[in-house]
Short mmCIF file of N, CA and C in Angstrom, two decimals:
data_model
loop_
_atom_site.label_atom_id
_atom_site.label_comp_id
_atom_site.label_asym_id
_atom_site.label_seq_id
_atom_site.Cartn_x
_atom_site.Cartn_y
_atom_site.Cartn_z
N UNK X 1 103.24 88.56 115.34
CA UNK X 1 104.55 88.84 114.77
C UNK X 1 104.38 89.47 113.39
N UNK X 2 104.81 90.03 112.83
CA UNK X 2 104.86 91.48 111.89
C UNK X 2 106.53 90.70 110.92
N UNK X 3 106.15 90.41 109.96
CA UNK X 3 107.01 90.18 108.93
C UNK X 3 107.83 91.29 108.03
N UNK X 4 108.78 91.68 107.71
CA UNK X 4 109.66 92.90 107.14
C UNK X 4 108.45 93.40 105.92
N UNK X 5 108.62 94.55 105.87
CA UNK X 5 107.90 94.71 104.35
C UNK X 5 108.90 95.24 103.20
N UNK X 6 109.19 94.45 102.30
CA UNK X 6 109.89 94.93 101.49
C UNK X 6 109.37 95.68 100.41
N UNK X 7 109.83 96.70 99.78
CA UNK X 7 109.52 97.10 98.81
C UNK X 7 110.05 97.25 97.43
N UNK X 8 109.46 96.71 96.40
CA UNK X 8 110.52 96.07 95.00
C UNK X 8 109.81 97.05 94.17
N UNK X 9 110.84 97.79 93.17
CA UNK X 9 110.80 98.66 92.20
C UNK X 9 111.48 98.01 90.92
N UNK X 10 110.83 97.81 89.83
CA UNK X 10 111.65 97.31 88.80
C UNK X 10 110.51 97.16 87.55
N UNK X 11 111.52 98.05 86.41
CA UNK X 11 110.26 98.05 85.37
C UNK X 11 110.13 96.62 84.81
N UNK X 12 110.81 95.36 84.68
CA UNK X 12 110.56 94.05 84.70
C UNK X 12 109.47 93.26 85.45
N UNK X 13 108.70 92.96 85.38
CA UNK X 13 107.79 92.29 85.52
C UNK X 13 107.97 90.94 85.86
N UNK X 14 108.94 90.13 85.41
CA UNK X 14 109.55 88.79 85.41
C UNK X 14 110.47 89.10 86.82
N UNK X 15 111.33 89.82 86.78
CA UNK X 15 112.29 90.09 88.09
C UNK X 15 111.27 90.35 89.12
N UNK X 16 110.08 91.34 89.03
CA UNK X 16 109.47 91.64 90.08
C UNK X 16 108.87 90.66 90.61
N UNK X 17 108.32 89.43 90.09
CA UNK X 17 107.77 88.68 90.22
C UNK X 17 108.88 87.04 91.16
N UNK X 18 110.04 87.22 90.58
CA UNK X 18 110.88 86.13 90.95
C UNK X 18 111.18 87.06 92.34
N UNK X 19 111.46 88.05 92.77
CA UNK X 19 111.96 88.76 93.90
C UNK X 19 111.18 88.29 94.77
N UNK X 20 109.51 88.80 94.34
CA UNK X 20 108.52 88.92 95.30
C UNK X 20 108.38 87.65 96.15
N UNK X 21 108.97 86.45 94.77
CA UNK X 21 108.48 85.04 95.01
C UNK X 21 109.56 84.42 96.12
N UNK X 22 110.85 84.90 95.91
CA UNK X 22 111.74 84.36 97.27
C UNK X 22 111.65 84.77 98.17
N UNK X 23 111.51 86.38 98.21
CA UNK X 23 111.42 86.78 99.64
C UNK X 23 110.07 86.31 100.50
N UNK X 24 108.78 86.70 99.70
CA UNK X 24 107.77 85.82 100.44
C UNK X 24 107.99 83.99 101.30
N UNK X 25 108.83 83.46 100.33
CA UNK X 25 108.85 82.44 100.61
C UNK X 25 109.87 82.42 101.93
N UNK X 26 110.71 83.37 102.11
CA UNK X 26 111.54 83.69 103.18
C UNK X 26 111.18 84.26 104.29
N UNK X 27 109.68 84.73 104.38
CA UNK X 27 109.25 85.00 105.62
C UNK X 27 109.19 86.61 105.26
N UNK X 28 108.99 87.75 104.64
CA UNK X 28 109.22 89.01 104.06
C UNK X 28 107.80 88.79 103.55
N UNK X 29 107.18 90.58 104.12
CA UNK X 29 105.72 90.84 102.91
C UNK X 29 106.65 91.67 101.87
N UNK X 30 106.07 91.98 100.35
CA UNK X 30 105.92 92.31 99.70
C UNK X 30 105.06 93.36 99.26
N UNK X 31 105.52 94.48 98.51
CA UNK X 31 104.84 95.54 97.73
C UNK X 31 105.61 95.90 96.68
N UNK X 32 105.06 95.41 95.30
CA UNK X 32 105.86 95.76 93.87
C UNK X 32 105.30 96.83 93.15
N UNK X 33 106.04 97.14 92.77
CA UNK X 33 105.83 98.28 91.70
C UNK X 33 107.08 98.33 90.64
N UNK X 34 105.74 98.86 89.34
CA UNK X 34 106.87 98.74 88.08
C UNK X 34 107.60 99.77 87.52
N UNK X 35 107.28 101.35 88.66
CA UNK X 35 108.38 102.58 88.29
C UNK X 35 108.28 103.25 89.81
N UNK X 36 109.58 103.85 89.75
CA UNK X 36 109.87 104.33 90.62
C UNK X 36 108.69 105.76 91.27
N UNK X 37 108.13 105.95 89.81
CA UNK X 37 107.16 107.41 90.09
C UNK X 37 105.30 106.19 91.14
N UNK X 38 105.15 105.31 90.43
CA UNK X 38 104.32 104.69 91.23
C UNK X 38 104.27 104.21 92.55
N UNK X 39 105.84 104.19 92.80
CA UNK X 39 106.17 103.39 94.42
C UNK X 39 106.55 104.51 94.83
N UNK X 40 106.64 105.67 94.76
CA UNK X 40 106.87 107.44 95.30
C UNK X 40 105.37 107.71 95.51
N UNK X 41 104.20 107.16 94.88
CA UNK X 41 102.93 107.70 95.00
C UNK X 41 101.85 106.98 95.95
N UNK X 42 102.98 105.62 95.92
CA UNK X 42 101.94 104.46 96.70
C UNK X 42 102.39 104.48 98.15
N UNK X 43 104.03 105.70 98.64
CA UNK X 43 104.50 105.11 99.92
C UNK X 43 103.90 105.47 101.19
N UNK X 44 102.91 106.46 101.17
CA UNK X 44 102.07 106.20 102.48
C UNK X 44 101.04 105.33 102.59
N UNK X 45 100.65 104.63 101.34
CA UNK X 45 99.83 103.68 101.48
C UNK X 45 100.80 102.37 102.12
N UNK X 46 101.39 102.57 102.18
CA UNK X 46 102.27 101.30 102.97
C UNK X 46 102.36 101.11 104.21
N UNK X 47 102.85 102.40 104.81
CA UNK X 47 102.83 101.78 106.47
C UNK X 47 104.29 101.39 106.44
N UNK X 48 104.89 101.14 107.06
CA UNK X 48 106.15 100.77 107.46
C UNK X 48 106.71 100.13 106.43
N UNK X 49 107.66 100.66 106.13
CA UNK X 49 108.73 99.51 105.09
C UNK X 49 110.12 99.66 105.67
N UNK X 50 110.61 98.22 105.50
CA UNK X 50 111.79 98.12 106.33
C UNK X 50 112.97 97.99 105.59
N UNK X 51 112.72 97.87 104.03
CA UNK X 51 114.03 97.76 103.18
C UNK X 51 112.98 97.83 101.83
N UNK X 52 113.95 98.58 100.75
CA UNK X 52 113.72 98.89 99.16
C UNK X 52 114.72 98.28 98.14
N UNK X 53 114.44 97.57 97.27
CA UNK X 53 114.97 97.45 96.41
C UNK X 53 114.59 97.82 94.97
N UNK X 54 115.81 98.33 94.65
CA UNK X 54 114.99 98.97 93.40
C UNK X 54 116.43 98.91 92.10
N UNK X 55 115.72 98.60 90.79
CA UNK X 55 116.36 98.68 89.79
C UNK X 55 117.42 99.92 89.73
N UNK X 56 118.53 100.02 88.66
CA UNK X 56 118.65 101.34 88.76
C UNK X 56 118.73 102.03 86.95
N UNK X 57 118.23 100.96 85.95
CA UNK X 57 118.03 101.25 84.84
C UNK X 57 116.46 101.22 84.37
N UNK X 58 115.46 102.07 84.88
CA UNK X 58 114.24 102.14 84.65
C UNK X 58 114.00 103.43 83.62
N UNK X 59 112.63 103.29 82.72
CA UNK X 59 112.34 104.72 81.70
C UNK X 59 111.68 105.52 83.19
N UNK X 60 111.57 106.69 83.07
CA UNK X 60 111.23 108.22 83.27
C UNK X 60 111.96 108.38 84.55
N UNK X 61 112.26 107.50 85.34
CA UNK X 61 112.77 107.99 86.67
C UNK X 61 113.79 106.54 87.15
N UNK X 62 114.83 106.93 86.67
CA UNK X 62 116.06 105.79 87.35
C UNK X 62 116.23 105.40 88.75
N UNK X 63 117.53 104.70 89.17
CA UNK X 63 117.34 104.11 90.19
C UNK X 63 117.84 105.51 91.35
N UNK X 64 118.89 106.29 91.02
CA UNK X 64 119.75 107.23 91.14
C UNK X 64 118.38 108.25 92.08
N UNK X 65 117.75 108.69 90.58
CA UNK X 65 117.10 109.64 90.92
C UNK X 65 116.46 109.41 92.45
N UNK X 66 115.12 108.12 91.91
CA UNK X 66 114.77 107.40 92.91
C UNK X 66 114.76 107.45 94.61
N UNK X 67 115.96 106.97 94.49
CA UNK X 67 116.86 107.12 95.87
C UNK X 67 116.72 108.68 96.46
N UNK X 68 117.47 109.47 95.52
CA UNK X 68 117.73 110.95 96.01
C UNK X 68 116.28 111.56 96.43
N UNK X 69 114.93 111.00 95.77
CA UNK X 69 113.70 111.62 96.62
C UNK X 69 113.44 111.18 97.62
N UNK X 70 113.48 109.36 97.71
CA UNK X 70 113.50 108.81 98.90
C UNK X 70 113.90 109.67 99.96
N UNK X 71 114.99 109.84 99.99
CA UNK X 71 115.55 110.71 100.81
C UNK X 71 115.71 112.07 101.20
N UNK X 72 115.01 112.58 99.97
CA UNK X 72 114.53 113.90 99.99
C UNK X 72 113.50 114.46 100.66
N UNK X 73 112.09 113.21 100.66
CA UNK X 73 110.35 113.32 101.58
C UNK X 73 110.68 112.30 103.03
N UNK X 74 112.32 112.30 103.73
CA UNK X 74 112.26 111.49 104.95
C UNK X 74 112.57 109.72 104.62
N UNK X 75 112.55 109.34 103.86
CA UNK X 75 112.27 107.72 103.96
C UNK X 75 113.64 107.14 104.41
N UNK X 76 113.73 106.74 105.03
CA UNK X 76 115.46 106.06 105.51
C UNK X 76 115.97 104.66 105.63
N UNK X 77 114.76 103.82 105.27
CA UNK X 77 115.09 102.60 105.23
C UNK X 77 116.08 102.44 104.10
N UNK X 78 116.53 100.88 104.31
CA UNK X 78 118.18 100.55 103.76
C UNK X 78 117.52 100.20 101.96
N UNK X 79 118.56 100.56 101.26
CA UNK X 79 118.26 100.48 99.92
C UNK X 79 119.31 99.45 99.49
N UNK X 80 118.43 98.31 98.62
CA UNK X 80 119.67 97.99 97.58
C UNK X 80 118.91 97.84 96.58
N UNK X 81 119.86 98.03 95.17
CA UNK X 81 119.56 98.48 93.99
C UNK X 81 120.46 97.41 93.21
N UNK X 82 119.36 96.83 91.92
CA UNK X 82 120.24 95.84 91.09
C UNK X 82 120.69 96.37 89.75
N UNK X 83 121.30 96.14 89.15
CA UNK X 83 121.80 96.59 87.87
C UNK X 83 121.98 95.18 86.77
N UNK X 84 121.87 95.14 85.92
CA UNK X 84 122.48 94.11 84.53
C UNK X 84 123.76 94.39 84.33
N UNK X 85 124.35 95.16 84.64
CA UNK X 85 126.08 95.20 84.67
C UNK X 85 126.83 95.31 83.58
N UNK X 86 125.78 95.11 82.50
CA UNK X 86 126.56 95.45 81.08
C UNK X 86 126.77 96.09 79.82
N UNK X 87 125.31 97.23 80.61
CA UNK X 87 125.53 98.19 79.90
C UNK X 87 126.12 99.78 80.08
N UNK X 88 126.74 100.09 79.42
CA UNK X 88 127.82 101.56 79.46
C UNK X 88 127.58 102.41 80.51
N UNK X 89 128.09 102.76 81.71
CA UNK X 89 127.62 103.50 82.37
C UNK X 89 126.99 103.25 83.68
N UNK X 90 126.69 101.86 83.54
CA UNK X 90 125.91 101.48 84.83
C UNK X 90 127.15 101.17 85.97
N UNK X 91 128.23 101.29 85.89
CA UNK X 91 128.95 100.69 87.35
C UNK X 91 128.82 102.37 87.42
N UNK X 92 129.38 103.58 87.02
CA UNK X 92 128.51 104.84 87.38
C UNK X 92 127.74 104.85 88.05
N UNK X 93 126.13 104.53 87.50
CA UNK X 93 125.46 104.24 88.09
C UNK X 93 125.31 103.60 89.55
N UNK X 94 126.06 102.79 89.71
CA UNK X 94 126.22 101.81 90.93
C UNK X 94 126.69 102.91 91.98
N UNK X 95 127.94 103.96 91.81
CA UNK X 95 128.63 104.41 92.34
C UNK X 95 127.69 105.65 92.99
N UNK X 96 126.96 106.35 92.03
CA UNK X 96 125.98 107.36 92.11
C UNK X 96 125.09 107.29 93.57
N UNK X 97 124.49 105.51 93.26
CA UNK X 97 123.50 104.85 93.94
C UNK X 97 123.85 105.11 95.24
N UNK X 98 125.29 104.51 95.44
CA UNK X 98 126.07 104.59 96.51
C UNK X 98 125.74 106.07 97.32
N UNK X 99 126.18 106.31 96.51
CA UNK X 99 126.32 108.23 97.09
C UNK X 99 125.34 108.91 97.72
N UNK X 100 123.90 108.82 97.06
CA UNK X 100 122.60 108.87 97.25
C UNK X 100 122.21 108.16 98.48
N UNK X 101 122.80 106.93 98.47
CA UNK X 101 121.88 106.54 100.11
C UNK X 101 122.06 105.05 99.84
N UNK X 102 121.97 103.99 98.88
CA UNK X 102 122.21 102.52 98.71
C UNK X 102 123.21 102.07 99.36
N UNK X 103 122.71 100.87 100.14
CA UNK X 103 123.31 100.21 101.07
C UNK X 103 124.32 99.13 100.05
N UNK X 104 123.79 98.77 98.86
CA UNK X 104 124.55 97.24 98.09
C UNK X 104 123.74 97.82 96.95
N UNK X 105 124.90 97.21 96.07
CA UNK X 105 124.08 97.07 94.44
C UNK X 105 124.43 95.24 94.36
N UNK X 106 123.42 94.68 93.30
CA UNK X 106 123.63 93.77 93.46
C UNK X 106 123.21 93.43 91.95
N UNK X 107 124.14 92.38 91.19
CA UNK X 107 124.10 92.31 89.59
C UNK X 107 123.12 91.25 89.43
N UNK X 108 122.34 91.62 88.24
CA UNK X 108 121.65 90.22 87.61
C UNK X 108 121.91 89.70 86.84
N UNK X 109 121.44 87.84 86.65
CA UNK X 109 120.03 87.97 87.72
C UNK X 109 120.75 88.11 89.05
N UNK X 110 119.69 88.01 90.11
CA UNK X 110 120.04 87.69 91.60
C UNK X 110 120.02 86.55 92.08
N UNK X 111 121.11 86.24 92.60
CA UNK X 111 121.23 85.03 92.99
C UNK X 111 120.33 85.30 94.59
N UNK X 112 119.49 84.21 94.80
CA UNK X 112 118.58 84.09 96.17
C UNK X 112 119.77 84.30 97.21
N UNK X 113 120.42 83.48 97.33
CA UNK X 113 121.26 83.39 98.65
C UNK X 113 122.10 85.14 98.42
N UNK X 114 122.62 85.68 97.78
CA UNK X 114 122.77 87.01 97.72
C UNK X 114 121.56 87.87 98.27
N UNK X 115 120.99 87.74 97.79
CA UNK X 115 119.44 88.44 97.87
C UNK X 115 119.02 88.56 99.59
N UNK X 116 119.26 87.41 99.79
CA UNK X 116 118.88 87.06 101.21
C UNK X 116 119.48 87.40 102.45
N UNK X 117 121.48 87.69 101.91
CA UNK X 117 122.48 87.85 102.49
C UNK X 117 122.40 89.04 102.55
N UNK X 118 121.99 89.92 101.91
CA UNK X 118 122.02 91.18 101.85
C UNK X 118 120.84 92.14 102.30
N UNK X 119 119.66 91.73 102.33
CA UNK X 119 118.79 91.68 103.31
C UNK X 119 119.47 91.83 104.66
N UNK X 120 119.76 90.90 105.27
CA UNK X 120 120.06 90.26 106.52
C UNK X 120 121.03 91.44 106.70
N UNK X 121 122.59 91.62 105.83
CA UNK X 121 123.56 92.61 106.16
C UNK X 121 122.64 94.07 106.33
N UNK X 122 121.55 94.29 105.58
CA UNK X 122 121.08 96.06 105.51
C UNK X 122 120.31 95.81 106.97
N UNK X 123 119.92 94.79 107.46
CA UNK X 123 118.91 95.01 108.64
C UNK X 123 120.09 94.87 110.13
N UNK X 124 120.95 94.88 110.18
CA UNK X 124 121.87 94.44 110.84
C UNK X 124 122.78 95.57 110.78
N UNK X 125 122.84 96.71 109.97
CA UNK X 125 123.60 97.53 109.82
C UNK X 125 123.34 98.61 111.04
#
């Protein structure tokens, strides 16, 4: 049996780390990365990924952008993207995300049972 592989983008280190740590514990592999240009360079080293989550306030390459290459080199798995929600511009952002290809934005922190719910809704879609 073959467990989901998720893939987590987030220049936080602390978030990447609490993500990695529920979903593993939920039965989900893991592959983190701390910019969006590193998890664009690492994605044939992966092999199948079945859902992305990714920040959408990162330095050199946002969540926005992100997305729009995803989808630009083929990748089609379901995206959700988190935001902090309180700074200027980011429900924009959210909306952008949307537009681009994101399945859910979801505010931090993340609540697990969100996290998990939303998982479940992008694989089910």
């Amino acid at each position: 049996m073959t467990f989901p592989m998720i893939v987590i983008v987030d220049d936080e280190e602390l978030v990447r780390a609490a993500l990695a740590m529920v979903l593993e514990r939920n039965g989900y592999q893991t592959a983190s990365f701390s910019s969006a240009k590193q998890a664009l360079a690492s994605l044939n080293d992966l092999g199948r990924i079945d859902a992305i989550i990714t920040d959408l306030v990162m330095p050199v390459m946002d969540g926005v952008l992100f997305i729009k290459r995803l989808r630009e080199i083929g990748v089609q798995s379901p995206i959700i993207t988190l935001t902090g929600g309180a700074r200027v511009g980011q429900h924009n952002m959210s909306i952008q995300a949307k537009e681009a290809g994101a399945a859910v934005t979801l505010q931090k922190p993340v609540d697990k049972k969100q996290l998990l719910s939303a998982l479940e809704n992008v694989f089910n879609l």
